[in-house]
């Protein structure tokens, strides 16, 4: 881990405005106009009934479609004509590609060469151009910046974008409607903090628990340190490919500061156990990163009650690896 750096936006990440709850409400309306709500499923964990928000049932298999749609549908005609560039290990990629195809916008996605093949293939199938980079070895934001400059395109960051944050928060608006009340807490897988920040804006009275892979808890460490913390070259391997940004961003941390519970981490084995549990008890296929929040609850790392919600954020699994996970139980 490198030394903390002060909260200050990188040149290609500076948001045009701060995200807010009015934007989340607008995003919820925009998403509801094209997508049905994902189910809220009751499930008992360690004797407590909680609720699971099944976001892997979105058209692209992940919650990322929310932020992608809110961002791209809010663009004016001049911006749409420029096209968009995004960086993603796969789920944001598919969300952007899906929204771009529907809106007639050219999309270029910068993806790691080691991304799951199911995500690479799905992104290309949605019509996006994929530009590969080496992970580790290349800085994905630098690669994206070059593509933005070369194409004159609009950068749509996976988490450091106010429209994307608000779009992800639309899930929280759905949750409150489906529960008929504000949830007591929401436990969410966390990469850069876009979803956690959006949920914090959507449900300000709920306790928000970001869950990150061991060694990749950049949001939790940054909030604790009061400064942006970056992953070092010695960061451990994790099966949670969707939760591996090297750092969060000031816009996310500014929202989460004072609104987030202390972050927790989960191991690969805890994540695999959660994947098996979701398949056996809910009949759902959940990818590793999408199962991180459930893993934390199952491991007793987050206290829950009858009004707690756990986010199951994605289901884009490599079939062979998922089968191996199930067999390993």
XYZ file of C-alpha atoms in Angstrom, residues 10 12-13 63-64 85-94 96 108-116 119 130-149 151 155-161 164 168 190-195 212 216 218-219 228-231 233 238 240-249 252:
83
model
C -7.405 13.600 -10.700
C -9.643 13.227 -15.820
C -11.917 12.434 -12.875
C -26.493 -3.309 -11.161
C -24.120 -1.257 -13.326
C -15.108 5.814 -23.250
C -15.364 3.722 -20.082
C -13.045 1.582 -17.993
C -14.292 -1.677 -16.545
C -13.460 -5.277 -15.720
C -16.813 -6.210 -17.234
C -20.036 -5.144 -15.515
C -19.808 -1.381 -16.057
C -18.594 -2.278 -19.540
C -21.787 -4.169 -20.301
C -22.367 1.207 -20.893
C -15.237 2.180 -26.363
C -14.455 0.138 -23.255
C -10.980 -0.186 -21.733
C -10.853 -3.649 -20.139
C -8.113 -5.725 -18.485
C -6.778 -8.535 -20.613
C -7.417 -10.954 -17.716
C -11.102 -10.044 -17.382
C -13.418 -13.086 -17.400
C -17.607 -10.404 -19.674
C -12.920 -3.182 -26.484
C -9.397 -1.858 -25.851
C -7.333 -4.231 -23.697
C -4.684 -3.343 -21.116
C -2.400 -5.392 -18.879
C -3.362 -5.829 -15.207
C -1.036 -5.375 -13.363
C 1.427 -3.344 -15.394
C -0.607 -0.604 -17.082
C -2.613 2.211 -15.500
C -6.142 1.788 -16.810
C -7.009 5.455 -16.303
C -4.020 6.501 -18.394
C -5.113 4.139 -21.153
C -8.626 5.569 -20.982
C -7.315 9.149 -21.048
C -5.425 8.394 -24.251
C -8.563 6.965 -25.845
C -10.614 9.989 -24.768
C -8.064 12.368 -26.299
C -11.425 10.016 -30.078
C -15.285 9.660 -20.252
C -17.889 7.767 -18.215
C -16.052 6.624 -15.115
C -17.220 3.441 -13.415
C -17.636 5.097 -10.013
C -16.139 8.628 -9.956
C -19.012 10.231 -11.860
C -23.211 7.119 -12.240
C -26.553 3.220 -8.710
C -17.656 -2.214 -2.833
C -15.061 -1.533 -5.503
C -14.569 2.194 -5.993
C -17.587 3.166 -3.904
C -20.106 4.194 -6.551
C -22.851 1.898 -5.303
C -14.346 -5.167 -0.031
C -8.342 -4.294 -1.730
C -9.251 1.104 -0.550
C -12.575 2.711 0.383
C -7.079 8.763 -0.543
C -5.265 5.430 -0.179
C -4.055 3.500 -3.210
C -3.378 -0.211 -3.607
C 1.912 -3.484 -6.381
C -8.619 -11.963 -5.343
C -13.485 -10.645 -6.940
C -12.410 -9.221 -10.309
C -15.199 -6.623 -10.180
C -13.863 -5.120 -6.930
C -10.264 -4.284 -7.844
C -9.858 -0.573 -8.577
C -6.498 0.646 -7.279
C -8.164 3.577 -5.499
C -11.505 5.212 -4.826
C -12.053 8.873 -5.739
C -17.195 8.993 -3.631
